[in-house]
mmCIF file of C-alpha atoms in Angstrom:
data_model
loop_
_atom_site.group_PDB
_atom_site.id
_atom_site.type_symbol
_atom_site.label_atom_id
_atom_site.label_comp_id
_atom_site.label_asym_id
_atom_site.label_seq_id
_atom_site.Cartn_x
_atom_site.Cartn_y
_atom_site.Cartn_z
ATOM 1 C CA MET C 1 -16.525 11.865 8.105
ATOM 2 C CA LYS C 2 -15.853 8.129 8.180
ATOM 3 C CA ILE C 3 -12.535 7.093 6.672
ATOM 4 C CA LEU C 4 -11.452 3.568 5.792
ATOM 5 C CA VAL C 5 -7.704 3.097 5.315
ATOM 6 C CA CYS C 6 -6.592 -0.089 3.566
ATOM 7 C CA ILE C 7 -3.509 -1.636 5.169
ATOM 8 C CA SER C 8 -1.313 -4.193 3.406
ATOM 9 C CA HIS C 9 0.941 -6.483 5.470
ATOM 10 C CA VAL C 10 4.181 -6.528 3.448
ATOM 11 C CA PRO C 11 7.808 -7.618 3.931
ATOM 12 C CA ASP C 12 10.241 -4.970 5.106
ATOM 13 C CA THR C 13 12.280 -3.725 2.143
ATOM 14 C CA THR C 14 15.499 -4.749 3.898
ATOM 15 C CA SER C 15 14.422 -8.397 4.095
ATOM 16 C CA LYS C 16 16.252 -11.071 2.139
ATOM 17 C CA ILE C 17 13.703 -12.649 -0.185
ATOM 18 C CA ASN C 18 13.582 -16.372 -0.942
ATOM 19 C CA PHE C 19 11.085 -18.791 -2.454
ATOM 20 C CA THR C 20 10.130 -22.384 -1.707
ATOM 21 C CA ASP C 21 8.325 -25.284 -3.418
ATOM 22 C CA ASN C 22 10.227 -24.944 -6.671
ATOM 23 C CA ASN C 23 9.932 -21.130 -6.655
ATOM 24 C CA THR C 24 6.141 -21.164 -6.424
ATOM 25 C CA LYS C 25 5.705 -19.828 -2.865
ATOM 26 C CA PHE C 26 7.166 -16.909 -0.942
ATOM 27 C CA ASP C 27 9.297 -18.022 2.014
ATOM 28 C CA THR C 28 8.168 -16.077 5.106
ATOM 29 C CA ASN C 29 10.788 -17.546 7.458
ATOM 30 C CA GLY C 30 12.796 -14.783 9.100
ATOM 31 C CA ILE C 31 10.839 -12.015 7.357
ATOM 32 C CA GLN C 32 9.761 -8.922 9.277
ATOM 33 C CA PHE C 33 6.451 -7.487 8.076
ATOM 34 C CA VAL C 34 5.451 -3.823 8.119
ATOM 35 C CA ILE C 35 2.674 -1.502 6.972
ATOM 36 C CA ASN C 36 2.896 -0.999 3.220
ATOM 37 C CA PRO C 37 4.644 2.389 2.775
ATOM 38 C CA ASN C 38 2.000 3.796 0.405
ATOM 39 C CA ASP C 39 -0.679 2.814 2.936
ATOM 40 C CA GLU C 40 1.260 4.505 5.730
ATOM 41 C CA PHE C 41 1.215 7.792 3.802
ATOM 42 C CA GLY C 42 -2.559 7.390 3.527
ATOM 43 C CA LEU C 43 -2.978 6.603 7.223
ATOM 44 C CA THR C 44 -0.960 9.676 8.162
ATOM 45 C CA ARG C 45 -3.146 11.882 5.958
ATOM 46 C CA ALA C 46 -6.238 10.339 7.539
ATOM 47 C CA MET C 47 -4.826 11.261 10.949
ATOM 48 C CA TRP C 48 -4.695 14.887 9.793
ATOM 49 C CA PHE C 49 -8.423 14.748 8.970
ATOM 50 C CA LYS C 50 -9.073 13.190 12.379
ATOM 51 C CA GLU C 51 -7.210 15.916 14.235
ATOM 52 C CA LYS C 52 -8.468 18.859 12.145
ATOM 53 C CA GLN C 53 -11.998 17.750 11.263
ATOM 54 C CA GLY C 54 -12.916 15.058 13.777
ATOM 55 C CA ALA C 55 -12.914 12.192 11.276
ATOM 56 C CA HIS C 56 -13.250 8.598 12.481
ATOM 57 C CA ILE C 57 -10.606 6.217 11.098
ATOM 58 C CA THR C 58 -11.018 2.481 10.557
ATOM 59 C CA VAL C 59 -8.196 0.401 9.098
ATOM 60 C CA VAL C 60 -8.847 -2.802 7.158
ATOM 61 C CA ASN C 61 -6.723 -5.719 6.058
ATOM 62 C CA VAL C 62 -7.488 -8.893 4.137
ATOM 63 C CA GLY C 63 -5.426 -11.611 5.770
ATOM 64 C CA LEU C 64 -5.076 -14.253 8.451
ATOM 65 C CA GLN C 65 -4.185 -13.833 12.121
ATOM 66 C CA ASP C 66 -0.522 -13.101 11.411
ATOM 67 C CA THR C 67 -1.472 -9.706 9.956
ATOM 68 C CA GLU C 68 -2.954 -8.456 13.228
ATOM 69 C CA SER C 69 0.393 -7.111 14.439
ATOM 70 C CA THR C 70 0.389 -4.711 11.499
ATOM 71 C CA LEU C 71 -3.188 -3.659 12.228
ATOM 72 C CA ARG C 72 -2.274 -3.076 15.871
ATOM 73 C CA LYS C 73 0.557 -0.799 14.758
ATOM 74 C CA ALA C 74 -1.953 1.205 12.715
ATOM 75 C CA LEU C 75 -4.155 1.462 15.812
ATOM 76 C CA ALA C 76 -1.139 2.608 17.839
ATOM 77 C CA ILE C 77 -0.457 5.321 15.273
ATOM 78 C CA GLY C 78 -3.965 6.640 15.893
ATOM 79 C CA ALA C 79 -6.657 4.744 13.994
ATOM 80 C CA ASP C 80 -9.866 4.277 16.000
ATOM 81 C CA ALA C 81 -10.800 0.731 14.967
ATOM 82 C CA ALA C 82 -9.588 -2.141 12.821
ATOM 83 C CA ILE C 83 -11.231 -4.799 10.662
ATOM 84 C CA ARG C 84 -9.568 -7.994 9.478
ATOM 85 C CA VAL C 85 -11.264 -9.975 6.741
ATOM 86 C CA ASN C 86 -10.372 -13.528 7.699
ATOM 87 C CA THR C 87 -9.029 -14.967 4.464
ATOM 88 C CA THR C 88 -5.750 -15.199 2.596
ATOM 89 C CA ALA C 89 -5.106 -12.327 0.201
ATOM 90 C CA THR C 90 -4.820 -14.120 -3.125
ATOM 91 C CA ASP C 91 -5.111 -11.680 -6.033
ATOM 92 C CA GLY C 92 -6.063 -8.016 -6.444
ATOM 93 C CA TYR C 93 -9.626 -8.733 -7.539
ATOM 94 C CA SER C 94 -10.398 -10.940 -4.532
ATOM 95 C CA VAL C 95 -8.934 -8.381 -2.119
ATOM 96 C CA ALA C 96 -10.935 -5.578 -3.747
ATOM 97 C CA ARG C 97 -14.154 -7.599 -3.499
ATOM 98 C CA GLN C 98 -13.620 -8.211 0.212
ATOM 99 C CA ILE C 99 -12.834 -4.552 0.934
ATOM 100 C CA ALA C 100 -15.741 -3.327 -1.203
ATOM 101 C CA LYS C 101 -18.089 -5.353 1.019
ATOM 102 C CA VAL C 102 -16.572 -3.695 4.112
ATOM 103 C CA VAL C 103 -17.064 -0.279 2.487
ATOM 104 C CA GLU C 104 -20.704 -0.972 1.693
ATOM 105 C CA ASP C 105 -21.459 -2.370 5.151
ATOM 106 C CA GLY C 106 -19.671 0.486 6.951
ATOM 107 C CA GLY C 107 -20.998 3.422 4.963
ATOM 108 C CA PHE C 108 -17.581 5.056 4.603
ATOM 109 C CA ASP C 109 -17.220 8.490 3.009
ATOM 110 C CA LEU C 110 -13.549 8.204 2.089
ATOM 111 C CA VAL C 111 -11.429 5.144 1.313
ATOM 112 C CA ILE C 112 -7.670 5.649 1.253
ATOM 113 C CA ALA C 113 -5.563 2.843 -0.176
ATOM 114 C CA GLY C 114 -1.952 2.812 -1.275
ATOM 115 C CA ARG C 115 -1.412 3.215 -4.999
ATOM 116 C CA GLU C 116 0.212 -0.213 -4.894
ATOM 117 C CA SER C 117 1.736 -2.604 -2.391
ATOM 118 C CA ILE C 118 5.487 -3.140 -2.435
ATOM 119 C CA ASP C 119 5.258 -6.942 -2.524
ATOM 120 C CA TYR C 120 3.265 -7.675 -5.694
ATOM 121 C CA ASN C 121 3.124 -4.108 -7.108
ATOM 122 C CA GLY C 122 -0.165 -4.837 -8.848
ATOM 123 C CA GLY C 123 -1.641 -1.351 -8.500
ATOM 124 C CA MET C 124 -5.138 -2.741 -9.077
ATOM 125 C CA VAL C 125 -6.982 -2.709 -5.762
ATOM 126 C CA PRO C 126 -7.937 0.992 -5.327
ATOM 127 C CA GLY C 127 -9.459 1.271 -8.803
ATOM 128 C CA MET C 128 -11.333 -2.002 -8.406
ATOM 129 C CA ILE C 129 -12.778 -0.879 -5.055
ATOM 130 C CA ALA C 130 -14.015 2.322 -6.691
ATOM 131 C CA ALA C 131 -15.600 0.401 -9.560
ATOM 132 C CA LEU C 132 -17.267 -2.144 -7.280
ATOM 133 C CA THR C 133 -18.673 0.525 -4.942
ATOM 134 C CA GLN C 134 -19.405 3.092 -7.700
ATOM 135 C CA MET C 135 -17.418 5.746 -5.850
ATOM 136 C CA ASN C 136 -15.319 8.512 -7.374
ATOM 137 C CA PHE C 137 -11.643 7.635 -7.773
ATOM 138 C CA VAL C 138 -8.336 9.519 -7.794
ATOM 139 C CA ASN C 139 -5.149 7.508 -8.288
ATOM 140 C CA LYS C 140 -1.509 8.513 -7.670
ATOM 141 C CA CYS C 141 -2.848 11.086 -5.229
ATOM 142 C CA ILE C 142 -0.250 13.466 -3.733
ATOM 143 C CA GLY C 143 -2.569 16.099 -2.271
ATOM 144 C CA LEU C 144 -5.997 15.903 -0.622
ATOM 145 C CA GLU C 145 -8.231 18.565 0.937
ATOM 146 C CA ILE C 146 -11.862 18.060 1.964
ATOM 147 C CA HIS C 147 -14.472 20.662 2.932
ATOM 148 C CA ASP C 148 -17.935 19.265 3.626
ATOM 149 C CA GLN C 149 -18.593 17.014 0.604
ATOM 150 C CA ASN C 150 -16.233 18.863 -1.733
ATOM 151 C CA VAL C 151 -12.775 17.471 -2.467
ATOM 152 C CA LYS C 152 -9.683 19.030 -3.994
ATOM 153 C CA ALA C 153 -7.171 16.394 -5.023
ATOM 154 C CA ILE C 154 -3.777 16.610 -6.690
ATOM 155 C CA ARG C 155 -2.435 13.626 -8.568
ATOM 156 C CA GLU C 156 0.872 12.871 -10.212
ATOM 157 C CA ILE C 157 0.912 12.690 -14.002
ATOM 158 C CA ASP C 158 3.713 12.270 -16.539
ATOM 159 C CA GLY C 159 5.819 15.402 -16.370
ATOM 160 C CA GLY C 160 3.784 17.215 -13.749
ATOM 161 C CA LYS C 161 0.738 17.393 -11.492
ATOM 162 C CA GLU C 162 -3.001 17.626 -12.093
ATOM 163 C CA THR C 163 -5.495 19.296 -9.730
ATOM 164 C CA LEU C 164 -8.970 17.757 -9.632
ATOM 165 C CA ALA C 165 -12.264 18.752 -8.044
ATOM 166 C CA THR C 166 -14.635 15.979 -7.004
ATOM 167 C CA THR C 167 -17.019 15.004 -4.210
ATOM 168 C CA LEU C 168 -17.437 12.362 -1.553
ATOM 169 C CA PRO C 169 -17.778 9.413 -1.452
ATOM 170 C CA LEU C 170 -14.298 8.898 -2.843
ATOM 171 C CA VAL C 171 -11.581 6.259 -3.198
ATOM 172 C CA VAL C 172 -7.993 7.495 -3.220
ATOM 173 C CA GLY C 173 -4.879 5.648 -4.349
ATOM 174 C CA GLY C 174 -2.239 7.449 -2.289
ATOM 175 C CA GLN C 175 1.533 7.612 -2.409
ATOM 176 C CA LYS C 176 4.483 9.654 -1.161
ATOM 177 C CA GLY C 177 3.508 13.307 -1.419
ATOM 178 C CA LEU C 178 0.114 12.765 0.168
ATOM 179 C CA VAL C 179 2.285 13.427 3.203
ATOM 180 C CA GLU C 180 6.066 13.649 3.350
ATOM 181 C CA GLU C 181 8.268 11.025 4.978
ATOM 182 C CA ARG C 182 9.093 13.454 7.804
ATOM 183 C CA ASP C 183 5.376 13.519 8.692
ATOM 184 C CA LEU C 184 5.095 9.767 9.256
ATOM 185 C CA ARG C 185 4.365 8.806 12.848
ATOM 186 C CA ILE C 186 6.104 6.319 15.084
ATOM 187 C CA PRO C 187 3.841 4.755 17.714
ATOM 188 C CA ASN C 188 4.709 5.918 21.234
ATOM 189 C CA MET C 189 4.163 3.922 24.415
ATOM 190 C CA ARG C 190 0.825 5.586 25.119
ATOM 191 C CA GLY C 191 -0.398 4.773 21.620
ATOM 192 C CA ILE C 192 0.727 1.160 21.933
ATOM 193 C CA MET C 193 -1.101 0.752 25.251
ATOM 194 C CA MET C 194 -4.260 2.390 23.902
ATOM 195 C CA ALA C 195 -4.179 0.168 20.806
ATOM 196 C CA ARG C 196 -4.788 -2.868 23.023
ATOM 197 C CA GLN C 197 -8.150 -1.403 24.050
ATOM 198 C CA LYS C 198 -9.330 -0.454 20.568
ATOM 199 C CA PRO C 199 -11.701 -2.794 18.695
ATOM 200 C CA LEU C 200 -10.241 -5.202 16.157
ATOM 201 C CA THR C 201 -13.165 -6.900 14.446
ATOM 202 C CA ILE C 202 -12.737 -10.139 12.504
ATOM 203 C CA VAL C 203 -15.277 -10.603 9.720
ATOM 204 C CA ASP C 204 -15.953 -13.609 7.538
ATOM 205 C CA PRO C 205 -15.039 -13.297 3.855
ATOM 206 C CA ILE C 206 -17.535 -13.335 1.045
ATOM 207 C CA ASP C 207 -17.310 -15.995 -1.647
ATOM 208 C CA THR C 208 -15.118 -14.876 -4.503
ATOM 209 C CA GLU C 209 -12.994 -16.590 -7.127
ATOM 210 C CA PRO C 210 -9.449 -15.328 -7.807
ATOM 211 C CA GLN C 211 -8.986 -14.102 -11.364
ATOM 212 C CA THR C 212 -5.208 -14.581 -11.422
ATOM 213 C CA THR C 213 -2.723 -16.971 -9.837
ATOM 214 C CA SER C 214 1.036 -16.764 -9.363
ATOM 215 C CA VAL C 215 2.706 -19.502 -11.405
ATOM 216 C CA SER C 216 6.301 -18.999 -10.262
ATOM 217 C CA PHE C 217 8.756 -16.433 -8.941
ATOM 218 C CA GLU C 218 12.256 -15.627 -10.117
ATOM 219 C CA LYS C 219 14.855 -13.465 -8.425
ATOM 220 C CA PRO C 220 16.916 -11.033 -10.514
ATOM 221 C CA ALA C 221 20.070 -12.475 -12.021
ATOM 222 C CA PRO C 222 23.218 -11.689 -10.022
ATOM 223 C CA LYS C 223 25.275 -8.787 -11.267
ATOM 224 C CA GLY C 224 28.167 -9.698 -13.531
ATOM 225 C CA ALA C 225 31.795 -8.845 -13.000
ATOM 226 C CA VAL C 226 32.865 -5.256 -13.467
ATOM 227 C CA LYS C 227 35.503 -4.381 -16.041
ATOM 228 C CA LEU C 228 37.670 -1.376 -15.270
ATOM 229 C CA VAL C 229 39.135 0.704 -18.088
ATOM 230 C CA ALA C 230 41.977 3.141 -17.580
ATOM 231 C CA PRO C 231 40.876 6.769 -18.001
ATOM 232 C CA ASP C 232 43.289 7.327 -20.862
ATOM 233 C CA ASN C 233 42.325 4.147 -22.778
ATOM 234 C CA LEU C 234 39.358 5.528 -24.717
ATOM 235 C CA ASP C 235 39.699 3.034 -27.580
ATOM 236 C CA ALA C 236 39.266 0.081 -25.191
ATOM 237 C CA LEU C 237 36.188 1.692 -23.632
ATOM 238 C CA ILE C 238 34.589 2.257 -27.029
ATOM 239 C CA ASP C 239 35.347 -1.311 -28.057
ATOM 240 C CA LEU C 240 33.676 -2.722 -24.923
ATOM 241 C CA LEU C 241 30.610 -0.509 -25.289
ATOM 242 C CA HIS C 242 30.256 -1.412 -28.962
ATOM 243 C CA ASN C 243 31.113 -5.119 -29.090
ATOM 244 C CA GLU C 244 30.300 -6.394 -25.585
ATOM 245 C CA ALA C 245 27.680 -4.124 -24.033
ATOM 246 C CA LYS C 246 26.236 -3.320 -27.496
ATOM 247 C CA VAL C 247 24.985 0.084 -26.407
ATOM 248 C CA ILE C 248 26.632 2.043 -29.220
#
């Protein structure tokens, strides 16, 4: 089984976010980038298929040279090969088009992408890849078992879970639950050394026009001052909730 895991190069959640050029561009100065958490759950599940069923894992990223450190980390975790599509990731449609071409050229049986990336939170790419490649699709996937060409998948729905039966080839939009956080792997020294010897292929992008553009960014408004009310002053609390907060 050939598995392609999509890897997004995203800011660490502890980073302090700022914008430049009149709030039209993300400021990358001082930002540490990591594997998108939803993608890391998918990579870890792919590693299970590699160890149990002998699957071959390729990771892919759409980005410029600065994203290679994230791909190398994925190789150190245990992926067998990496592909970088040499273009800036602009919008979800453009990224999906680039990855769909990689899928078609590589003949992959299973594509695992994160349900969404934690930077733009678009949640579009996995479904678009499935549509462009005409592969089956399961989103919000929290369970995945494969036997030959038959797939049992569990996805999160409002108020519960849904179990699905489908077949390969398949695109999965994964998230926490596909594996648990305790199952995530930290690259060891041996993995880091081996990653240097694994192939990282750079491919040229196909021509595609972005369908959306970011006009501007705005950070959340700072929190206002807190008003403390004495526990025995119920009338004052009700007055604030009614006249100021307007929640009752």
